Amino acid sequence: MQIDVITLFPSFFQTPLECGLMGKALNKGVATVNLINPRDFTTDKHHHVDDIPYGGGVGMVLKPEPIFAAVESLPILPPREVILLSPQGQTLNQNLLRELATNYQQLVLICGHYEGVDERVQHIVTREVSIGDFVLTCGEIPALTLINGVIRLLPGTVGKVESIYADSFEDGLLDYPHYTRPPVFRGLEVPPVLRSGNHKEIAKWRYQKQLEATEKKRPDLMAIYKQNKETK
Ligand code: 4FV
């Protein structure tokens, strides 16, 4: 998979793309991430990428020309999605990450800034994505969130692919509690069933814990889960 990021701040991505599992995955060629700066596509001597909003109002708006030129400078590797990260987008979740990771060869991510991008950019955008109902100062953090979530699902990133499918949301439920050594810490004991070696009982305990956690913390997810179970 090729991920092309249209960003005014390429350096923002440096360290996060070098660290941990993501760094290893990119070194292994699981995916390639290219950083393209729209400022390199400006034609005026001051390299303006933003301007004042028509109709007045505070803040600045990202100009269409540098963004169009940056996107149109890229090869087209179908199937591709051109994604604008913005609070107006569909909310990112595990289902959307899985869809992007499995159905596309190329993702082009446009990072907004200031008040946003000129609305005419919508003409080259195929999908608008939000990471949640809140407002950040930049689109780079949402872009990095999407990149991390997608690369995590690509073959070769995580050691055991089972660990992906055992994770939160994969089965529509929150994850079960995890424990490691020591068996007792400050008087707090690891649930004996987990040290029993009885994998059938361990699986039953973990599923029960998933149901309890989802019911308590995310009744909205539990409602969907029950519905899906009924329809299955
Ligand atoms: C955002 C979000 C977000 C809004 C104006 C950057 C900021 C500036 N993007 N999910 N929440 N973007 O807050 O995706 O463009």
PDB file of C-alpha atoms and ligand atoms in Angstrom:
ATOM      1  CA  MET A   1       0.000   0.000   0.000  1.00  0.00           C
ATOM      2  CA  GLN A   2       1.161   3.549  -0.797  1.00  0.00           C
ATOM      3  CA  ILE A   3       0.076   6.353   1.544  1.00  0.00           C
ATOM      4  CA  ASP A   4       0.644   9.886   0.211  1.00  0.00           C
ATOM      5  CA  VAL A   5       0.210  12.645   2.800  1.00  0.00           C
ATOM      6  CA  ILE A   6      -0.464  16.217   1.634  1.00  0.00           C
ATOM      7  CA  THR A   7       0.901  18.240   4.560  1.00  0.00           C
ATOM      8  CA  LEU A   8       2.375  21.690   5.272  1.00  0.00           C
ATOM      9  CA  PHE A   9       4.369  20.063   8.111  1.00  0.00           C
ATOM     10  CA  PRO A  10       6.171  16.948   6.800  1.00  0.00           C
ATOM     11  CA  SER A  11       8.516  16.979   9.822  1.00  0.00           C
ATOM     12  CA  PHE A  12       5.493  16.281  12.050  1.00  0.00           C
ATOM     13  CA  PHE A  13       5.475  12.696  10.777  1.00  0.00           C
ATOM     14  CA  GLN A  14       9.227  12.030  11.110  1.00  0.00           C
ATOM     15  CA  THR A  15       9.510  10.415  14.508  1.00  0.00           C
ATOM     16  CA  PRO A  16       6.110   8.657  14.715  1.00  0.00           C
ATOM     17  CA  LEU A  17       6.830   6.850  11.422  1.00  0.00           C
ATOM     18  CA  GLU A  18      10.228   5.670  12.727  1.00  0.00           C
ATOM     19  CA  CYS A  19       9.082   4.347  16.112  1.00  0.00           C
ATOM     20  CA  GLY A  20       7.893   0.932  17.269  1.00  0.00           C
ATOM     21  CA  LEU A  21       5.780  -1.396  15.164  1.00  0.00           C
ATOM     22  CA  MET A  22       5.096   1.309  12.568  1.00  0.00           C
ATOM     23  CA  GLY A  23       8.801   1.979  12.082  1.00  0.00           C
ATOM     24  CA  LYS A  24       9.533  -1.738  11.710  1.00  0.00           C
ATOM     25  CA  ALA A  25       6.603  -2.241   9.315  1.00  0.00           C
ATOM     26  CA  LEU A  26       7.680   0.625   7.072  1.00  0.00           C
ATOM     27  CA  ASN A  27      11.292  -0.623   7.101  1.00  0.00           C
ATOM     28  CA  LYS A  28       9.971  -4.043   6.036  1.00  0.00           C
ATOM     29  CA  GLY A  29       8.087  -2.399   3.182  1.00  0.00           C
ATOM     30  CA  VAL A  30       4.641  -3.337   4.493  1.00  0.00           C
ATOM     31  CA  ALA A  31       3.629   0.090   3.155  1.00  0.00           C
ATOM     32  CA  THR A  32       5.263   3.278   1.890  1.00  0.00           C
ATOM     33  CA  VAL A  33       4.442   6.727   3.248  1.00  0.00           C
ATOM     34  CA  ASN A  34       5.254   9.769   1.105  1.00  0.00           C
ATOM     35  CA  LEU A  35       5.050  13.321   2.485  1.00  0.00           C
ATOM     36  CA  ILE A  36       4.094  16.007  -0.087  1.00  0.00           C
ATOM     37  CA  ASN A  37       4.152  19.702   0.894  1.00  0.00           C
ATOM     38  CA  PRO A  38       1.626  21.888  -1.006  1.00  0.00           C
ATOM     39  CA  ARG A  39       3.937  24.853  -0.416  1.00  0.00           C
ATOM     40  CA  ASP A  40       6.302  23.236  -2.960  1.00  0.00           C
ATOM     41  CA  PHE A  41       3.514  23.670  -5.540  1.00  0.00           C
ATOM     42  CA  THR A  42       2.903  27.379  -5.012  1.00  0.00           C
ATOM     43  CA  THR A  43       3.697  29.687  -7.943  1.00  0.00           C
ATOM     44  CA  ASP A  44       3.747  33.106  -6.224  1.00  0.00           C
ATOM     45  CA  LYS A  45       7.030  34.487  -4.876  1.00  0.00           C
ATOM     46  CA  HIS A  46       5.776  34.361  -1.263  1.00  0.00           C
ATOM     47  CA  HIS A  47       4.651  30.730  -1.603  1.00  0.00           C
ATOM     48  CA  HIS A  48       1.202  31.503  -0.151  1.00  0.00           C
ATOM     49  CA  VAL A  49      -0.803  28.377   0.761  1.00  0.00           C
ATOM     50  CA  ASP A  50      -3.602  30.152   2.651  1.00  0.00           C
ATOM     51  CA  ASP A  51      -5.685  33.287   2.262  1.00  0.00           C
ATOM     52  CA  ILE A  52      -8.461  35.281   3.927  1.00  0.00           C
ATOM     53  CA  PRO A  53     -12.008  33.825   3.779  1.00  0.00           C
ATOM     54  CA  TYR A  54     -14.503  35.168   1.267  1.00  0.00           C
ATOM     55  CA  GLY A  55     -17.490  36.543   3.144  1.00  0.00           C
ATOM     56  CA  GLY A  56     -15.250  37.692   5.976  1.00  0.00           C
ATOM     57  CA  GLY A  57     -14.741  36.021   9.329  1.00  0.00           C
ATOM     58  CA  VAL A  58     -11.720  35.112  11.419  1.00  0.00           C
ATOM     59  CA  GLY A  59      -8.828  32.865  10.470  1.00  0.00           C
ATOM     60  CA  MET A  60      -7.403  31.757   7.153  1.00  0.00           C
ATOM     61  CA  VAL A  61      -8.420  29.144   4.572  1.00  0.00           C
ATOM     62  CA  LEU A  62      -6.083  26.797   2.663  1.00  0.00           C
ATOM     63  CA  LYS A  63      -5.985  27.764  -1.041  1.00  0.00           C
ATOM     64  CA  PRO A  64      -7.167  25.180  -3.630  1.00  0.00           C
ATOM     65  CA  GLU A  65      -4.367  25.564  -6.209  1.00  0.00           C
ATOM     66  CA  PRO A  66      -1.397  24.173  -4.176  1.00  0.00           C
ATOM     67  CA  ILE A  67      -3.519  21.236  -2.934  1.00  0.00           C
ATOM     68  CA  PHE A  68      -4.805  20.350  -6.431  1.00  0.00           C
ATOM     69  CA  ALA A  69      -1.260  20.615  -7.859  1.00  0.00           C
ATOM     70  CA  ALA A  70       0.159  18.443  -5.058  1.00  0.00           C
ATOM     71  CA  VAL A  71      -2.502  15.715  -5.509  1.00  0.00           C
ATOM     72  CA  GLU A  72      -2.236  15.828  -9.313  1.00  0.00           C
ATOM     73  CA  SER A  73       1.564  15.396  -9.067  1.00  0.00           C
ATOM     74  CA  LEU A  74       0.990  11.892  -7.667  1.00  0.00           C
ATOM     75  CA  PRO A  75       0.839   8.647  -9.655  1.00  0.00           C
ATOM     76  CA  ILE A  76      -2.606   7.020  -9.620  1.00  0.00           C
ATOM     77  CA  LEU A  77      -2.440   3.463  -8.183  1.00  0.00           C
ATOM     78  CA  PRO A  78      -6.046   2.217  -8.291  1.00  0.00           C
ATOM     79  CA  PRO A  79      -8.018   1.404  -6.297  1.00  0.00           C
ATOM     80  CA  ARG A  80      -7.260   4.666  -4.514  1.00  0.00           C
ATOM     81  CA  GLU A  81      -9.043   6.856  -2.027  1.00  0.00           C
ATOM     82  CA  VAL A  82      -8.413  10.621  -1.659  1.00  0.00           C
ATOM     83  CA  ILE A  83      -9.263  11.398   1.962  1.00  0.00           C
ATOM     84  CA  LEU A  84      -9.772  14.844   3.513  1.00  0.00           C
ATOM     85  CA  LEU A  85      -9.364  14.707   7.302  1.00  0.00           C
ATOM     86  CA  SER A  86     -11.934  17.057   8.818  1.00  0.00           C
ATOM     87  CA  PRO A  87     -14.533  17.255  11.619  1.00  0.00           C
ATOM     88  CA  GLN A  88     -17.223  17.101   8.891  1.00  0.00           C
ATOM     89  CA  GLY A  89     -16.157  13.586   7.859  1.00  0.00           C
ATOM     90  CA  GLN A  90     -17.512  10.134   8.660  1.00  0.00           C
ATOM     91  CA  THR A  91     -16.191   9.068  12.051  1.00  0.00           C
ATOM     92  CA  LEU A  92     -13.193   6.763  11.901  1.00  0.00           C
ATOM     93  CA  ASN A  93     -13.700   3.332  13.519  1.00  0.00           C
ATOM     94  CA  GLN A  94     -12.285  -0.196  13.217  1.00  0.00           C
ATOM     95  CA  ASN A  95     -14.660  -1.118  10.392  1.00  0.00           C
ATOM     96  CA  LEU A  96     -13.508   1.849   8.308  1.00  0.00           C
ATOM     97  CA  LEU A  97      -9.839   1.093   9.053  1.00  0.00           C
ATOM     98  CA  ARG A  98     -10.365  -2.520   7.932  1.00  0.00           C
ATOM     99  CA  GLU A  99     -12.119  -1.349   4.746  1.00  0.00           C
ATOM    100  CA  LEU A 100      -9.277   1.057   3.886  1.00  0.00           C
ATOM    101  CA  ALA A 101      -6.594  -1.528   4.690  1.00  0.00           C
ATOM    102  CA  THR A 102      -8.156  -4.252   2.547  1.00  0.00           C
ATOM    103  CA  ASN A 103      -9.765  -2.467  -0.393  1.00  0.00           C
ATOM    104  CA  TYR A 104      -7.195   0.117  -1.514  1.00  0.00           C
ATOM    105  CA  GLN A 105      -3.706   0.192  -3.079  1.00  0.00           C
ATOM    106  CA  GLN A 106      -3.224   3.925  -2.502  1.00  0.00           C
ATOM    107  CA  LEU A 107      -4.491   6.372   0.128  1.00  0.00           C
ATOM    108  CA  VAL A 108      -3.968  10.123  -0.409  1.00  0.00           C
ATOM    109  CA  LEU A 109      -4.497  12.015   2.873  1.00  0.00           C
ATOM    110  CA  ILE A 110      -5.116  15.786   2.791  1.00  0.00           C
ATOM    111  CA  CYS A 111      -4.296  17.520   6.106  1.00  0.00           C
ATOM    112  CA  GLY A 112      -6.318  20.664   6.782  1.00  0.00           C
ATOM    113  CA  HIS A 113      -5.189  23.654   8.835  1.00  0.00           C
ATOM    114  CA  TYR A 114      -6.553  26.962  10.147  1.00  0.00           C
ATOM    115  CA  GLU A 115     -10.281  27.259   9.455  1.00  0.00           C
ATOM    116  CA  GLY A 116     -10.080  24.472   6.863  1.00  0.00           C
ATOM    117  CA  VAL A 117      -9.531  23.992   3.149  1.00  0.00           C
ATOM    118  CA  ASP A 118     -11.273  25.782   0.238  1.00  0.00           C
ATOM    119  CA  GLU A 119     -14.530  23.893  -0.415  1.00  0.00           C
ATOM    120  CA  ARG A 120     -13.569  23.298  -4.069  1.00  0.00           C
ATOM    121  CA  VAL A 121     -11.024  20.745  -2.827  1.00  0.00           C
ATOM    122  CA  GLN A 122     -14.077  18.509  -2.399  1.00  0.00           C
ATOM    123  CA  HIS A 123     -13.910  17.977  -6.190  1.00  0.00           C
ATOM    124  CA  ILE A 124     -10.795  15.791  -5.806  1.00  0.00           C
ATOM    125  CA  VAL A 125     -11.806  14.224  -2.482  1.00  0.00           C
ATOM    126  CA  THR A 126     -13.444  10.776  -2.549  1.00  0.00           C
ATOM    127  CA  ARG A 127     -14.012  10.478   1.211  1.00  0.00           C
ATOM    128  CA  GLU A 128     -14.036  12.828   4.220  1.00  0.00           C
ATOM    129  CA  VAL A 129     -12.961  11.298   7.557  1.00  0.00           C
ATOM    130  CA  SER A 130     -13.125  12.624  11.122  1.00  0.00           C
ATOM    131  CA  ILE A 131     -11.392  11.090  14.136  1.00  0.00           C
ATOM    132  CA  GLY A 132     -14.050  12.477  16.459  1.00  0.00           C
ATOM    133  CA  ASP A 133     -16.392  15.317  17.359  1.00  0.00           C
ATOM    134  CA  PHE A 134     -13.743  17.755  18.547  1.00  0.00           C
ATOM    135  CA  VAL A 135     -11.576  20.417  16.845  1.00  0.00           C
ATOM    136  CA  LEU A 136      -7.797  20.185  16.577  1.00  0.00           C
ATOM    137  CA  THR A 137      -5.343  22.788  15.264  1.00  0.00           C
ATOM    138  CA  CYS A 138      -4.183  20.495  12.461  1.00  0.00           C
ATOM    139  CA  GLY A 139      -5.161  17.601  10.220  1.00  0.00           C
ATOM    140  CA  GLU A 140      -1.778  15.902  10.764  1.00  0.00           C
ATOM    141  CA  ILE A 141      -2.818  14.219  14.015  1.00  0.00           C
ATOM    142  CA  PRO A 142      -5.950  12.694  12.412  1.00  0.00           C
ATOM    143  CA  ALA A 143      -3.862  11.637   9.396  1.00  0.00           C
ATOM    144  CA  LEU A 144      -1.299   9.926  11.633  1.00  0.00           C
ATOM    145  CA  THR A 145      -4.100   8.197  13.531  1.00  0.00           C
ATOM    146  CA  LEU A 146      -5.507   6.788  10.290  1.00  0.00           C
ATOM    147  CA  ILE A 147      -2.041   5.786   9.008  1.00  0.00           C
ATOM    148  CA  ASN A 148      -1.267   3.918  12.255  1.00  0.00           C
ATOM    149  CA  GLY A 149      -4.640   2.139  12.315  1.00  0.00           C
ATOM    150  CA  VAL A 150      -4.380   1.069   8.656  1.00  0.00           C
ATOM    151  CA  ILE A 151      -0.722  -0.067   8.743  1.00  0.00           C
ATOM    152  CA  ARG A 152      -1.500  -2.095  11.891  1.00  0.00           C
ATOM    153  CA  LEU A 153      -3.983  -4.153   9.819  1.00  0.00           C
ATOM    154  CA  LEU A 154      -1.613  -4.778   6.911  1.00  0.00           C
ATOM    155  CA  PRO A 155      -0.012  -8.238   6.662  1.00  0.00           C
ATOM    156  CA  GLY A 156       3.476  -8.143   8.143  1.00  0.00           C
ATOM    157  CA  THR A 157       2.965  -5.390  10.713  1.00  0.00           C
ATOM    158  CA  VAL A 158       1.978  -7.282  13.836  1.00  0.00           C
ATOM    159  CA  GLY A 159       3.783 -10.531  14.619  1.00  0.00           C
ATOM    160  CA  LYS A 160       0.790 -12.787  15.096  1.00  0.00           C
ATOM    161  CA  VAL A 161      -2.185 -11.745  12.944  1.00  0.00           C
ATOM    162  CA  GLU A 162      -4.374 -13.539  15.563  1.00  0.00           C
ATOM    163  CA  SER A 163      -3.647 -10.682  17.949  1.00  0.00           C
ATOM    164  CA  ILE A 164      -5.373  -8.322  15.493  1.00  0.00           C
ATOM    165  CA  TYR A 165      -8.538 -10.335  15.347  1.00  0.00           C
ATOM    166  CA  ALA A 166      -8.551 -10.873  19.131  1.00  0.00           C
ATOM    167  CA  ASP A 167      -8.512  -7.139  19.736  1.00  0.00           C
ATOM    168  CA  SER A 168     -11.136  -4.606  20.753  1.00  0.00           C
ATOM    169  CA  PHE A 169     -13.917  -3.963  18.299  1.00  0.00           C
ATOM    170  CA  GLU A 170     -12.844  -6.800  15.974  1.00  0.00           C
ATOM    171  CA  ASP A 171     -15.783  -8.851  17.262  1.00  0.00           C
ATOM    172  CA  GLY A 172     -17.805  -5.762  18.153  1.00  0.00           C
ATOM    173  CA  LEU A 173     -16.921  -6.061  21.858  1.00  0.00           C
ATOM    174  CA  LEU A 174     -14.433  -4.291  24.095  1.00  0.00           C
ATOM    175  CA  ASP A 175     -11.297  -6.243  24.982  1.00  0.00           C
ATOM    176  CA  TYR A 176     -10.922  -8.555  28.029  1.00  0.00           C
ATOM    177  CA  PRO A 177      -8.536  -7.633  30.880  1.00  0.00           C
ATOM    178  CA  HIS A 178      -4.868  -8.513  30.408  1.00  0.00           C
ATOM    179  CA  TYR A 179      -2.468  -9.662  33.159  1.00  0.00           C
ATOM    180  CA  THR A 180       1.248 -10.577  33.274  1.00  0.00           C
ATOM    181  CA  ARG A 181       3.796 -11.440  36.023  1.00  0.00           C
ATOM    182  CA  PRO A 182       4.009 -11.037  39.023  1.00  0.00           C
ATOM    183  CA  PRO A 183       1.093 -13.329  40.077  1.00  0.00           C
ATOM    184  CA  VAL A 184       0.471 -11.030  43.091  1.00  0.00           C
ATOM    185  CA  PHE A 185       1.217  -7.302  43.116  1.00  0.00           C
ATOM    186  CA  ARG A 186       0.465  -5.160  46.202  1.00  0.00           C
ATOM    187  CA  GLY A 187      -1.916  -7.848  47.333  1.00  0.00           C
ATOM    188  CA  LEU A 188      -3.679  -7.827  43.972  1.00  0.00           C
ATOM    189  CA  GLU A 189      -3.808 -11.375  42.606  1.00  0.00           C
ATOM    190  CA  VAL A 190      -4.057 -12.413  38.971  1.00  0.00           C
ATOM    191  CA  PRO A 191      -7.423 -14.278  38.471  1.00  0.00           C
ATOM    192  CA  PRO A 192      -6.533 -17.947  39.129  1.00  0.00           C
ATOM    193  CA  VAL A 193      -8.383 -19.147  36.000  1.00  0.00           C
ATOM    194  CA  LEU A 194      -5.714 -17.409  33.891  1.00  0.00           C
ATOM    195  CA  ARG A 195      -2.994 -19.492  35.569  1.00  0.00           C
ATOM    196  CA  SER A 196      -5.005 -22.734  35.368  1.00  0.00           C
ATOM    197  CA  GLY A 197      -3.842 -23.738  31.881  1.00  0.00           C
ATOM    198  CA  ASN A 198      -7.476 -24.691  31.152  1.00  0.00           C
ATOM    199  CA  HIS A 199      -7.829 -22.851  27.836  1.00  0.00           C
ATOM    200  CA  LYS A 200     -11.530 -23.615  27.517  1.00  0.00           C
ATOM    201  CA  GLU A 201     -12.206 -22.021  30.905  1.00  0.00           C
ATOM    202  CA  ILE A 202      -9.830 -19.146  30.092  1.00  0.00           C
ATOM    203  CA  ALA A 203     -11.695 -18.422  26.823  1.00  0.00           C
ATOM    204  CA  LYS A 204     -15.038 -18.536  28.654  1.00  0.00           C
ATOM    205  CA  TRP A 205     -13.740 -16.144  31.370  1.00  0.00           C
ATOM    206  CA  ARG A 206     -12.336 -13.735  28.774  1.00  0.00           C
ATOM    207  CA  TYR A 207     -15.579 -13.679  26.760  1.00  0.00           C
ATOM    208  CA  GLN A 208     -17.563 -13.063  29.949  1.00  0.00           C
ATOM    209  CA  LYS A 209     -15.249 -10.177  30.812  1.00  0.00           C
ATOM    210  CA  GLN A 210     -15.702  -8.718  27.305  1.00  0.00           C
ATOM    211  CA  LEU A 211     -19.491  -8.809  27.732  1.00  0.00           C
ATOM    212  CA  GLU A 212     -19.300  -7.198  31.202  1.00  0.00           C
ATOM    213  CA  ALA A 213     -16.915  -4.440  30.049  1.00  0.00           C
ATOM    214  CA  THR A 214     -18.939  -3.657  26.916  1.00  0.00           C
ATOM    215  CA  GLU A 215     -22.247  -3.627  28.833  1.00  0.00           C
ATOM    216  CA  LYS A 216     -20.767  -1.318  31.505  1.00  0.00           C
ATOM    217  CA  LYS A 217     -18.638   1.028  29.369  1.00  0.00           C
ATOM    218  CA  ARG A 218     -20.284   0.921  25.904  1.00  0.00           C
ATOM    219  CA  PRO A 219     -23.952  -0.052  26.056  1.00  0.00           C
ATOM    220  CA  ASP A 220     -24.260   1.388  22.519  1.00  0.00           C
ATOM    221  CA  LEU A 221     -21.845  -1.279  21.251  1.00  0.00           C
ATOM    222  CA  MET A 222     -23.627  -3.983  23.289  1.00  0.00           C
ATOM    223  CA  ALA A 223     -26.933  -3.077  21.614  1.00  0.00           C
ATOM    224  CA  ILE A 224     -25.344  -3.483  18.172  1.00  0.00           C
ATOM    225  CA  TYR A 225     -23.638  -6.719  19.270  1.00  0.00           C
ATOM    226  CA  LYS A 226     -26.918  -8.242  20.531  1.00  0.00           C
ATOM    227  CA  GLN A 227     -28.682  -7.147  17.349  1.00  0.00           C
ATOM    228  CA  ASN A 228     -25.996  -8.758  15.148  1.00  0.00           C
ATOM    229  CA  LYS A 229     -26.158 -11.957  17.220  1.00  0.00           C
ATOM    230  CA  GLU A 230     -29.955 -12.106  16.720  1.00  0.00           C
ATOM    231  CA  THR A 231     -29.712 -11.579  12.958  1.00  0.00           C
ATOM    232  CA  LYS A 232     -26.860 -14.168  12.592  1.00  0.00           C
TER     233      LYS A 232
HETATM  234  C1  4FV B   1     -10.214  16.969  12.588  1.00  0.00           C
HETATM  235  C2  4FV B   1     -10.963  16.024  13.318  1.00  0.00           C
HETATM  236  C3  4FV B   1      -9.926  18.346  13.002  1.00  0.00           C
HETATM  237  C4  4FV B   1     -10.189  21.401  11.980  1.00  0.00           C
HETATM  238  C5  4FV B   1      -9.628  22.601  11.306  1.00  0.00           C
HETATM  239  C6  4FV B   1      -7.863  20.999  11.539  1.00  0.00           C
HETATM  240  C7  4FV B   1      -9.030  20.541  12.358  1.00  0.00           C
HETATM  241  C8  4FV B   1      -8.266  22.250  10.842  1.00  0.00           C
HETATM  242  N1  4FV B   1      -9.817  16.396  11.444  1.00  0.00           N
HETATM  243  N2  4FV B   1     -10.966  14.875  12.586  1.00  0.00           N
HETATM  244  N3  4FV B   1     -11.554  16.153  14.512  1.00  0.00           N
HETATM  245  N4  4FV B   1      -9.334  19.147  12.076  1.00  0.00           N
HETATM  246  O1  4FV B   1     -10.225  18.734  14.131  1.00  0.00           O
HETATM  247  O2  4FV B   1     -10.291  15.124  11.469  1.00  0.00           O
HETATM  248  O3  4FV B   1      -8.394  21.963   9.490  1.00  0.00           O
END
